[in-house]
XYZ file of C-alpha atoms in Angstrom:
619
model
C 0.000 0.000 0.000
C 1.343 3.284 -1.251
C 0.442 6.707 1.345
C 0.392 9.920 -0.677
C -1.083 12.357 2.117
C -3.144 11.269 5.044
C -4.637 13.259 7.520
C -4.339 12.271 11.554
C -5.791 14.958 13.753
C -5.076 18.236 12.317
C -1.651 17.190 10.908
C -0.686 16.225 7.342
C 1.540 13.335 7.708
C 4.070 13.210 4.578
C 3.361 10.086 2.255
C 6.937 9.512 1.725
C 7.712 9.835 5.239
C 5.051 7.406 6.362
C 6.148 5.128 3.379
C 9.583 4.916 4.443
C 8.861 4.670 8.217
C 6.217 0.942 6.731
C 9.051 -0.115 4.887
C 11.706 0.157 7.437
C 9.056 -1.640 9.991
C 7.030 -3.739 7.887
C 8.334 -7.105 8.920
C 7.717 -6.091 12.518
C 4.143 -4.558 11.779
C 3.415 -7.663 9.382
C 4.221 -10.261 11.908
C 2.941 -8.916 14.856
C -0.511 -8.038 13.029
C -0.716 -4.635 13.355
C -3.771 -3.502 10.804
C -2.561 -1.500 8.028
C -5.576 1.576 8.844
C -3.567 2.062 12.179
C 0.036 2.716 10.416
C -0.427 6.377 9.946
C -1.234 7.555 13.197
C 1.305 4.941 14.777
C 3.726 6.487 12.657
C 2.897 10.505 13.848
C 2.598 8.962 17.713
C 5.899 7.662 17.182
C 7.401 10.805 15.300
C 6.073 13.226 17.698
C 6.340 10.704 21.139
C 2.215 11.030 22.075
C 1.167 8.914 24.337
C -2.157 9.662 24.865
C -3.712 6.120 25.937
C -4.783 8.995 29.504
C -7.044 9.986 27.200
C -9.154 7.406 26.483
C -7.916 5.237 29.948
C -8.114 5.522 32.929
C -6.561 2.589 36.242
C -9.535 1.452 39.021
C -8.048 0.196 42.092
C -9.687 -2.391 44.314
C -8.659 -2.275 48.222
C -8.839 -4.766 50.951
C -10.290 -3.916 54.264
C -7.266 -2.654 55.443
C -6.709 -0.181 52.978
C -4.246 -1.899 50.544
C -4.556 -2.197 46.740
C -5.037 -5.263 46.000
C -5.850 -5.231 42.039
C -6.075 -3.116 39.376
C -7.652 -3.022 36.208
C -7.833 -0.597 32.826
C -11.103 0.768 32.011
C -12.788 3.366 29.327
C -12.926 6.570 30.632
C -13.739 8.212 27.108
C -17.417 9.702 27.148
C -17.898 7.827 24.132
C -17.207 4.721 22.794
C -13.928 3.517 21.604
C -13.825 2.021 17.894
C -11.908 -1.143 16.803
C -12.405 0.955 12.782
C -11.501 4.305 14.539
C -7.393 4.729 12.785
C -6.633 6.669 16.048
C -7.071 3.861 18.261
C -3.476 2.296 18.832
C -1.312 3.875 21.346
C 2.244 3.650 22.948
C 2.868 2.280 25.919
C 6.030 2.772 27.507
C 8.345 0.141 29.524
C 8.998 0.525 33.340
C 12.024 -1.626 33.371
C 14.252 -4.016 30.311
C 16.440 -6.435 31.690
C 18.446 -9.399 31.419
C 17.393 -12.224 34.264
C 21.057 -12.838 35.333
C 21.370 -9.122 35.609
C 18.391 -7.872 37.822
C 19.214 -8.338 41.587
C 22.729 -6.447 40.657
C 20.580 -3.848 38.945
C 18.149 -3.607 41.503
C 20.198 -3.125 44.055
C 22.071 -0.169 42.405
C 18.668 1.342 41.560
C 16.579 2.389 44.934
C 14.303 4.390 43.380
C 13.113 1.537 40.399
C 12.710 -1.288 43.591
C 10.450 1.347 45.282
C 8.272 1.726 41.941
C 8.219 -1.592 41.030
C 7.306 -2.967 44.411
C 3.927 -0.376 44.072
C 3.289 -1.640 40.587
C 3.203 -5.480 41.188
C 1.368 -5.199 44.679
C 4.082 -6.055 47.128
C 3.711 -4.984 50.334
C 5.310 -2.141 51.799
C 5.617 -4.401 54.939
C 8.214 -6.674 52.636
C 11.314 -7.133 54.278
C 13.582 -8.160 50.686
C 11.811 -6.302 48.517
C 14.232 -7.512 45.613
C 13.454 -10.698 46.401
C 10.355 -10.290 46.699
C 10.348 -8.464 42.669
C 12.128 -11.395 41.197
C 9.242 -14.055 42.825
C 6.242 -11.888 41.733
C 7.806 -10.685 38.540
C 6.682 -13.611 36.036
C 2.771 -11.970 36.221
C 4.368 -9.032 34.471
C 7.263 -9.493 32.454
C 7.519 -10.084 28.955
C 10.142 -10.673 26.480
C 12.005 -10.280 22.736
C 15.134 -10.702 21.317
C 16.871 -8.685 18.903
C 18.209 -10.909 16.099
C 21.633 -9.936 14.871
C 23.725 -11.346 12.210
C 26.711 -10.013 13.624
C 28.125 -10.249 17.648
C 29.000 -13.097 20.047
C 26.661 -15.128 21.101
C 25.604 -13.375 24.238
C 23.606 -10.956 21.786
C 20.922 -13.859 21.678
C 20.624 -13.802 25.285
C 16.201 -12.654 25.359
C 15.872 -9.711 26.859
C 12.743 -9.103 29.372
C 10.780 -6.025 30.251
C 7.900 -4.596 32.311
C 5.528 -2.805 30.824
C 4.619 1.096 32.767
C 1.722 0.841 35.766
C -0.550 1.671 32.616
C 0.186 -1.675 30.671
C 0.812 -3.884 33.942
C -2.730 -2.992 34.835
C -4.711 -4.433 31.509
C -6.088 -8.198 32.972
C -6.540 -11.144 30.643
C -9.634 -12.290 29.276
C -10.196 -15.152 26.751
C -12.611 -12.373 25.155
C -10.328 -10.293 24.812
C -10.688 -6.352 23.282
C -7.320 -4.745 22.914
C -3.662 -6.478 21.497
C -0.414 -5.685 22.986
C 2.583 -5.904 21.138
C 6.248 -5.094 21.737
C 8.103 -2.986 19.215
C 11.424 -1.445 18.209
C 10.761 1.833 16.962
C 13.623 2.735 14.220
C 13.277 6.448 14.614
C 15.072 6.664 17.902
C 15.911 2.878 18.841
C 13.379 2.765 21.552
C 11.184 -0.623 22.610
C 7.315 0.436 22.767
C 4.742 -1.861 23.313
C 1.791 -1.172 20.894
C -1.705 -1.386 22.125
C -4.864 -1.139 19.136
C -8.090 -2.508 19.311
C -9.851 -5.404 17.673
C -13.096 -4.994 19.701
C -15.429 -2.119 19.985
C -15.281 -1.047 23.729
C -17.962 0.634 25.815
C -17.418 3.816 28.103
C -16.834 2.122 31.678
C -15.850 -1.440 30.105
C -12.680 -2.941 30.745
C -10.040 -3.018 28.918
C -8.625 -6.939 28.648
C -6.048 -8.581 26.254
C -5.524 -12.155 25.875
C -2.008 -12.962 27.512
C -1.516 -16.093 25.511
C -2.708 -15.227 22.427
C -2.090 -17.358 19.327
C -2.295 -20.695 21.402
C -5.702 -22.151 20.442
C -5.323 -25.538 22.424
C -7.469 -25.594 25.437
C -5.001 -27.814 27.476
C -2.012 -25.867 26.280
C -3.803 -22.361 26.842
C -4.735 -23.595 30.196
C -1.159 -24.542 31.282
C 0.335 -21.207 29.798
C -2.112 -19.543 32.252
C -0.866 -20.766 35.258
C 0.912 -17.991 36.588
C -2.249 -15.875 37.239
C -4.815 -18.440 36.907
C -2.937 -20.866 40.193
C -4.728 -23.590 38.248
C -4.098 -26.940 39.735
C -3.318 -29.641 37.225
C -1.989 -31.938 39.068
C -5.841 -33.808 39.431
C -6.673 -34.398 35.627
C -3.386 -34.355 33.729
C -1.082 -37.212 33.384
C 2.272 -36.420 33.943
C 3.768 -40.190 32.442
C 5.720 -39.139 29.225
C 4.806 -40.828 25.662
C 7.392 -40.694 22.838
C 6.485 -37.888 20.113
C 5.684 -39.096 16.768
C 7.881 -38.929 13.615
C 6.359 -35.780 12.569
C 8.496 -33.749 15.602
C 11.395 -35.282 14.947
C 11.376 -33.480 11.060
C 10.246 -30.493 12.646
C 12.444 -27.559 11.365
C 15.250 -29.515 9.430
C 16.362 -31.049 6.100
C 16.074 -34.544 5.936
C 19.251 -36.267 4.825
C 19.564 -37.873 1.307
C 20.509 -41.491 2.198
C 21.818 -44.140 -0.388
C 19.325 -46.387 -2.232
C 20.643 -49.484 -0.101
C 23.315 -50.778 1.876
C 25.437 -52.189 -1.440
C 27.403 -49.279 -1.959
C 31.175 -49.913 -1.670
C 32.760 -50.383 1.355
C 36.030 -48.533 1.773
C 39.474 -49.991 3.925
C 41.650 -46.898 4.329
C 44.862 -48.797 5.462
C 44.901 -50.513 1.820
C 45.331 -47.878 0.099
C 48.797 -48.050 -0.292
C 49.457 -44.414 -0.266
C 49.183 -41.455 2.222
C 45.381 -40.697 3.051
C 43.853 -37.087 1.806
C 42.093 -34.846 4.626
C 39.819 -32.129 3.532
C 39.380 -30.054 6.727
C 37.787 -26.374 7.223
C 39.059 -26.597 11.470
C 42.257 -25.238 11.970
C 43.163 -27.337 15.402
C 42.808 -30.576 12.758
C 45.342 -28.852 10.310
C 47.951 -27.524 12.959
C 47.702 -30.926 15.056
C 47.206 -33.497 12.520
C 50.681 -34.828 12.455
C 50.988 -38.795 11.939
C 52.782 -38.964 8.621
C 49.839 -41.399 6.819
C 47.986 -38.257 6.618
C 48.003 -35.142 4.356
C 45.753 -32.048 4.031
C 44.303 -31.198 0.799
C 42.787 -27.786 -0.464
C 40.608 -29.770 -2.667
C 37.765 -31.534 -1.323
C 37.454 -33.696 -4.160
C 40.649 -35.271 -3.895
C 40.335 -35.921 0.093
C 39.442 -39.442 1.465
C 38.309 -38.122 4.735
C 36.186 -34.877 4.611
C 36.302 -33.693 8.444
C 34.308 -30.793 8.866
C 32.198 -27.980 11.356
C 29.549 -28.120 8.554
C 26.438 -30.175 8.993
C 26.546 -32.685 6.041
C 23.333 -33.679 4.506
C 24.173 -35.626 1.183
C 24.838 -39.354 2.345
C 23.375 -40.703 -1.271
C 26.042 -39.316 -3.048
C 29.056 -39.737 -0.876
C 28.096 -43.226 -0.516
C 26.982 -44.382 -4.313
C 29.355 -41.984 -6.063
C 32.182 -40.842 -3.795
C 34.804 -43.141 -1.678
C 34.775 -40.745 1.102
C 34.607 -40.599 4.688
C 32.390 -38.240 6.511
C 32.573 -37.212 9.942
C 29.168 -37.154 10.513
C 26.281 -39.703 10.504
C 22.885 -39.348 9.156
C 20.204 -38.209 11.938
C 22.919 -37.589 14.939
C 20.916 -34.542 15.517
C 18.679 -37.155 17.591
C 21.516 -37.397 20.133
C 23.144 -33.626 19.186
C 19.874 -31.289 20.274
C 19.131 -31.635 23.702
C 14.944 -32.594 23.630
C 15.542 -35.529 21.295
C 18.283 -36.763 23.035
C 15.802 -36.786 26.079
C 13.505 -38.745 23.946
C 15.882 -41.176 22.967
C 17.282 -41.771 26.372
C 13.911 -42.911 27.934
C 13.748 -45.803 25.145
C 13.182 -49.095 26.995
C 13.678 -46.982 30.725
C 10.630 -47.846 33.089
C 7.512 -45.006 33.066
C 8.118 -42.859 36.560
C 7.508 -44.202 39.576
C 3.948 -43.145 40.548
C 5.062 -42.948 44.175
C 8.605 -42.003 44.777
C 8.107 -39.780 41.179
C 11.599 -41.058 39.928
C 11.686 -41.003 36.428
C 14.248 -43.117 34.387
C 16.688 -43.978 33.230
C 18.522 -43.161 36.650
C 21.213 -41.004 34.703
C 19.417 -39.284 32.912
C 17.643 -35.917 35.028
C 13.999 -35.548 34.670
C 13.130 -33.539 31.759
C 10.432 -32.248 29.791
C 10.326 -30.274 26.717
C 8.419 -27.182 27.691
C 6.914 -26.743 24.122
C 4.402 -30.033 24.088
C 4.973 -31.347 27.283
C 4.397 -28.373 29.519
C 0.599 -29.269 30.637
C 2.643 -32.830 31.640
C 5.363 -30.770 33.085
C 2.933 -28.851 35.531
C 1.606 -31.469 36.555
C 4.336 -33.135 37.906
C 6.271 -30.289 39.487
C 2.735 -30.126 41.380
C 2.844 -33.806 42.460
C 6.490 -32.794 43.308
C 5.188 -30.202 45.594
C 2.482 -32.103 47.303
C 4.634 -34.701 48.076
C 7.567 -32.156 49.476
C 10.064 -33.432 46.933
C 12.578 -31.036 45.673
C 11.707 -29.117 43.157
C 14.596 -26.744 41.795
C 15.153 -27.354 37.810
C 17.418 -26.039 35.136
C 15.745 -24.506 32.106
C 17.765 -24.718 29.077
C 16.950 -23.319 25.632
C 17.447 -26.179 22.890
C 20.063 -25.804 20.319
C 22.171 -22.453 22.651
C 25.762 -23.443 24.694
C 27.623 -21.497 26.842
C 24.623 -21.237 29.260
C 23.312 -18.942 27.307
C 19.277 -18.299 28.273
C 19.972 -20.974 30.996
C 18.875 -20.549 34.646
C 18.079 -22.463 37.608
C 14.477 -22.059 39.569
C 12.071 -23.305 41.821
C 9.692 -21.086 40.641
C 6.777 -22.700 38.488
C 5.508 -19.353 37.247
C 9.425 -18.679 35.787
C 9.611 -22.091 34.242
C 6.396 -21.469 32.284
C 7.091 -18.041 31.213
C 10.432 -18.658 29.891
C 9.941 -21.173 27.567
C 8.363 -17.776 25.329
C 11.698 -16.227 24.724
C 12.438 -19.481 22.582
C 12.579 -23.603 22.678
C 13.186 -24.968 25.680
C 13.669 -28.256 27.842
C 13.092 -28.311 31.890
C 15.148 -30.506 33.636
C 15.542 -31.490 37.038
C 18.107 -30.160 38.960
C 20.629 -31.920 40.451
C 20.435 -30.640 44.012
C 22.575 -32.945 45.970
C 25.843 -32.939 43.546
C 28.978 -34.022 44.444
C 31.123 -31.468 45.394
C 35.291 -30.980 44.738
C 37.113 -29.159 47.741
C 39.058 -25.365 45.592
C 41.546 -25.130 47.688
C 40.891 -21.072 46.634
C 37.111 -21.535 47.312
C 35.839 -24.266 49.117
C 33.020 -27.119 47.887
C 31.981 -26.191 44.683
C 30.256 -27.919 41.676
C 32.205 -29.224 38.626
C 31.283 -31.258 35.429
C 32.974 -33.340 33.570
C 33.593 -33.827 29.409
C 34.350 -37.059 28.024
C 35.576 -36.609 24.205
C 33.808 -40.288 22.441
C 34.331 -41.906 19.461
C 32.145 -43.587 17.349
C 33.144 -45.612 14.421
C 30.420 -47.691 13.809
C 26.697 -48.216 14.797
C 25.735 -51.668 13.523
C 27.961 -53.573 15.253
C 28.160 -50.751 17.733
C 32.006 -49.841 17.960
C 32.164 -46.535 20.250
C 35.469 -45.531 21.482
C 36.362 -42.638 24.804
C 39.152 -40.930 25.028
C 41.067 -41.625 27.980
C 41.929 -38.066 28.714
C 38.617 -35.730 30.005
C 38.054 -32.402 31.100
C 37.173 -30.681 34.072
C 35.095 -27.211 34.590
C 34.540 -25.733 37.933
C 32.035 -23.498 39.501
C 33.777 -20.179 40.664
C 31.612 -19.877 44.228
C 30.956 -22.211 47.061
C 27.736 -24.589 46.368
C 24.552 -23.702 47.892
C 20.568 -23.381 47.334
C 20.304 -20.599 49.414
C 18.073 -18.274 47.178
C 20.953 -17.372 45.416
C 19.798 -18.974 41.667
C 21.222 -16.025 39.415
C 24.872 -16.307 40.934
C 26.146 -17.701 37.517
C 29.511 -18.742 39.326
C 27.638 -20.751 41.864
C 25.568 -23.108 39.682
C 27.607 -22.594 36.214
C 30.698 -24.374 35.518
C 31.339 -22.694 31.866
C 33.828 -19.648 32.703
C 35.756 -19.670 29.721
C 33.562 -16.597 28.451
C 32.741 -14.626 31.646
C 34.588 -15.002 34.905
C 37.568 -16.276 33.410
C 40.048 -14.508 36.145
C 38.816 -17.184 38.723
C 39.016 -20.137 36.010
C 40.716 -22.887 37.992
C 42.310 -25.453 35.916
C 43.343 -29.163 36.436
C 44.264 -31.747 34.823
C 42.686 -35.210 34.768
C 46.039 -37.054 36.093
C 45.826 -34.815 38.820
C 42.302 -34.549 39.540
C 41.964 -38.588 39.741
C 44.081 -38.815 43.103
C 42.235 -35.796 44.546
C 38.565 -37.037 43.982
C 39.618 -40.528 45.492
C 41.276 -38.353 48.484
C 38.374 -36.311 48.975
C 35.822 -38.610 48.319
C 37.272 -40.728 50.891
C 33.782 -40.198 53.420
C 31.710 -41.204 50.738
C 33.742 -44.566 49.600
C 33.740 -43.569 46.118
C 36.899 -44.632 44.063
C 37.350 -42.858 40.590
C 37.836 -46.206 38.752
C 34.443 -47.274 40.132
C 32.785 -43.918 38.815
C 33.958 -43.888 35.450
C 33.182 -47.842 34.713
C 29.534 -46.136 35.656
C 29.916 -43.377 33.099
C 31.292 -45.856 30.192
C 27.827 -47.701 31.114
C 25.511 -44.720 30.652
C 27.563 -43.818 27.239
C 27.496 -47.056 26.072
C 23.550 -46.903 26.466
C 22.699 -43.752 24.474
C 23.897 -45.202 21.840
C 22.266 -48.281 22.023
C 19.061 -46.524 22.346
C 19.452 -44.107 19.121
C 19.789 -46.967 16.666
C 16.464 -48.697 18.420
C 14.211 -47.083 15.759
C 14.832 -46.134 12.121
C 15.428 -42.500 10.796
C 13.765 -39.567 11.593
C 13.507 -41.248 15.150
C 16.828 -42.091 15.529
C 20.507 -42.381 13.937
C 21.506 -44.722 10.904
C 24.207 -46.829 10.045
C 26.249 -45.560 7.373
C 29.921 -47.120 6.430
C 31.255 -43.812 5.249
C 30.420 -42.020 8.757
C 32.514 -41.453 11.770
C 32.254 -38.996 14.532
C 33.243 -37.639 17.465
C 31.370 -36.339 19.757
C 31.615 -34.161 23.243
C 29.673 -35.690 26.152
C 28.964 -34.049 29.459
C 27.953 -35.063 32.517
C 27.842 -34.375 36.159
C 27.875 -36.636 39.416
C 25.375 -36.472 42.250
C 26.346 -36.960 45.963
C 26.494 -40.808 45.792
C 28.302 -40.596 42.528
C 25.746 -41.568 39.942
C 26.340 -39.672 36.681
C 23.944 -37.696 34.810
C 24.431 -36.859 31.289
C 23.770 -33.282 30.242
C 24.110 -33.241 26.714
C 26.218 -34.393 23.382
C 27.795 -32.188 20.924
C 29.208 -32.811 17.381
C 32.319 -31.065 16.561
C 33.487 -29.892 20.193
C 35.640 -27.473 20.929
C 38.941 -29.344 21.250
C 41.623 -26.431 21.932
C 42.342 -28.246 25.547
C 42.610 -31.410 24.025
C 45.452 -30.293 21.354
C 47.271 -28.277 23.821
C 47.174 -30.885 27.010
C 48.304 -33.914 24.806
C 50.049 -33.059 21.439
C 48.782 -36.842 19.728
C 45.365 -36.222 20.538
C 44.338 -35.424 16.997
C 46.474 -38.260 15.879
C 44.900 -40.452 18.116
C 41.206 -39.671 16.749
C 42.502 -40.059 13.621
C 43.727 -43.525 14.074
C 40.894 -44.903 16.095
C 38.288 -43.611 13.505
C 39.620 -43.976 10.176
C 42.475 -47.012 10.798
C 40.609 -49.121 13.328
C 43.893 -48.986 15.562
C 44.144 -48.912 19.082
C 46.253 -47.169 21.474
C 46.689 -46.482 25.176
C 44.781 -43.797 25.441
C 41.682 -44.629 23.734
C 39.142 -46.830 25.568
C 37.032 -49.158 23.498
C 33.775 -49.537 25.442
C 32.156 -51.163 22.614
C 30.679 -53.775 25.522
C 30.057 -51.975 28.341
């Protein structure tokens, strides 16, 4: 649509003006819905900074008997009726507060003033001792999110922020009959976040003024779950918490299939009869610097190589197989183990349901989760029977394909669980609570994790490979529950990128005769542990090949891989995995042990062992 002049008010807006200011915004007016009759006058509110919704609006305050406001709600104060047709009727609402969760008790704490206001605007008494505290509990009724995609930055840009909408905006309740929409939106002409309120009802003088706050979810169960955090719904009664494998369908959801080969006839290739030095193709510069065993040499060309080892995600298996005699270091479908809610799926394969009375879920090392996109009615439901039954009921909420931590935090609050699976994908899982703790000589008890680098060089017969060699991250801060959930370097073990000054680091030779040392109390030997860990490995990958592609991995003769796998221990040392990745970050690896990369190298593509490899094929 094309603006030549339009009048708003007793202003003529300029048509080129107003048709640069749609073009510069029209994916953000387009996808958030915003009628095309409301553009002008958005545009001149924006231009000129009118907010006027005072107008039109005006905030009714209920009390309790002893003189405290106890609600609030946004009603018509026009003498005439408002008009969903009416071009003037969208307005600007402005933001109290924009954060970033692991930011706000820092922030609030610096900023007096902002606690005090909003402490008034979310009801909290005046009587409240930790009035911070009491702002982060109460906060999930009001806070709402975005995230400002980027194509350039680290990866902390994608951390979501949150914000909290002025007393004006907090105030407007939900109703499933909803007459207004709220939006947020980044105004180009001076980089500010609005939220933009229009109607899509006609509205009385007097009437409320109500907006639905989950819009766009039509499922009654689903809508009824998202609700929880004003609603206090209980679904513990009526909704099954007992987890049921997703169908194919999810498992395409959002990717490109891989092309596979006709059938299982095409050549099979024996690298150590070639009778000449073996071509690597490789786009990571740790392979070419470290790469050193003579029977291999780097080419520029990739068609020329006989192993392509690459950071790219490889989709063609048909053609490598039928007309190349390459070797990939990838399989087809690992993304089943690689993303973190499908590698909960295929975990639970052949585990027992959870245990209707103790609520333990299965397998043992792997911690209760729940992907907060289908399962969160499910999810609900059993943090509820969790809480009825005084279990613990801290969790870790993780987003699904970010690392670093990144849009990861740790709660016991329901209401935060449900509201921050909207600033993206997201699995719930249970946290481990009791961990087993390593005595920092600079620190005291603090958490740590462990990463095993694992090799797999077949699926069918399984033939999966650990180096012998793992890594250790520690937690910065002493370990403790003590309402202290946003201290990253109490329940975070990744300081590479922040808090690197206190980054302790140890090797696994000397880590081995600590843990057995200090774990003395709890008669846990290290030799015991890892024979655990080899056990739980060794399972995951029996249970991806258990059903065909999408739903799990395939066997392919051309593939190998290495993968990183993470894990933690709990107080009685029973290991948990965290996640896999493909294509780790192996800087530690190459600069600890200069044949590492000669040592994958040899175990994948030549079959050959060597002391520090560990075939766990039989675990």
């Amino acid at each position: 649509m094309e603006y030549n002049h339009v009048e708003h008010g007793d202003v003529l807006v300029s048509g080129n003006l107003l048709n640069s200011f749609v073009d510069l915004h029209r994916s953000q007016l387009e996808l958030s819905g915003v009628p095309q009759l409301f553009y002008p006058t958005l545009f001149d509110k924006l231009k000129k900074q009118i907010f006027d919704a005072g107008d039109y609006f005006g905030i009714t305050e209920v009390e309790n008997d002893e003189g405290e406001t106890v609600q609030r709600r946004v009603c018509v104060t026009s003498e005439h009726n408002l008009l969903k047709d009416d071009p003037s009727m969208i307005f600007l609402i402005d933001h109290a507060y924009t954060y970033r969760i692991n930011n706000i008790r820092n922030e609030l704490e610096q900023l007096p003033d902002l606690v005090e206001r909003l402490s008034r605007l979310m009801l909290i008494s005046s009587d409240e001792e930790n009035k911070i505290n009491a702002i982060i509990e109460h906060m999930w009724k009001f806070n709402h999110t975005y995230t400002l995609a980027t194509n350039e930055g680290n990866a902390e840009d994608r951390e979501p922020y949150w914000y909290i909408r002025d007393e004006f905006g907090s105030a407007i309740e939900h109703s499933d009959q909803a007459n207004v929409r709220l939006v947020p939106f980044l105004s180009m002409i001076d980089g500010q976040m609005y939220t933009l309120l229009w109607l899509i009802k006609d509205i009385k003088c007097n009437e409320s003024v109500t907006v639905d706050y989950v819009c766009g979810i039509h499922d009654e169960v689903i809508r009824r779950a998202k609700l929880v955090p004003w609603t206090e719904d209980d679904l513990s009664g009526d909704i099954d918490y007992q987890q049921t494998e997703p169908n194919e369908q999810y498992f395409n959801t959002g990717r490109e299939n891989e092309s596979l080969p006709s059938s299982d006839n095409y050549p099979r290739i024996d690298l150590t009869k070639l009778n000449r030095t073996i071509n690597v193709y490789t786009d990571i510069e740790l392979v070419r610097n470290h790469l050193i065993d003579k029977r291999f040499q780097l080419v520029e060309d990739l068609s020329q190589a006989d192993i392509i080892f690459t950071r790219k995600h490889f989709k063609d298996f048909k053609n490598l197989c039928e007309n190349t005699q390459q070797f990939i270091n990838q399989y087809p479908f690992e993304n089943v183990i690689n993303i973190k809610d499908l590698l909960a799926v295929i975990c639970r394969r052949t585990s027992l349901p959870i245990d209707n009375e103790t609520l333990q879920s299965y397998p043992l090392w792997l911690p209760t989760t729940f992907n907060l996109t289908y399962e969160l009615p499910k999810f609900i439901s059993y943090f509820q029977h969790r809480e009825q039954k005084n279990l613990d009921n801290h969790w870790i909420v993780k987003p699904f394909n970010l690392a670093r931590s990144i849009d990861t935090h740790v709660t016991k609050n329901l209401n935060a669980i449900i509201r921050l699976a909207e600033s993206g994908p997201k699995i719930v899982c249970k946290y481990i609570d009791k961990p087993l703790l390593f005595d920092r000589e600079d620190s005291g008890l603090v958490k740590f994790d462990i990463r095993y680098i694992v090799l797999l060089r077949s699926l069918e017969p399984l033939k999966v490979y650990v180096y012998k060699k793992f890594w250790l991250r520690f937690a910065n801060k002493p370990y403790s529950l003590d309402n202290n959930y946003d201290d990253y370097q109490v329940h975070f073990t990744v300081m590479n990128y922040r808090y690197a000054q206190n980054l302790k680091k140890i090797t696994c030779e000397e880590f081995i005769p600590l843990f057995d040392k200090q774990q003395q109390h709890h008669h846990l030997k290290w030799s015991d542990v890892q024979e655990n860990i080899f056990s739980m490995i060794h399972q995951v990958f029996e249970r991806a090949i258990l059903k065909k592609p999408p739903c799990g991995m395939l066997s392919c003769h051309r593939s190998r891989a290495m993968y990183a796998i993470d894990l933690m221990l709990d107080e009685n040392g029973q290991p948990y995995l965290l996640e896999m990745n493909f294509m780790p970050d192996i800087e530690r690896a190459c600069l600890y042990y200069p044949t590492f990369m000669d040592d994958i190298f040899c175990t994948l593509f030549l079959d050959e062992s060597n002391s520090n490899v560990i075939d766990i094929s039989s675990k």
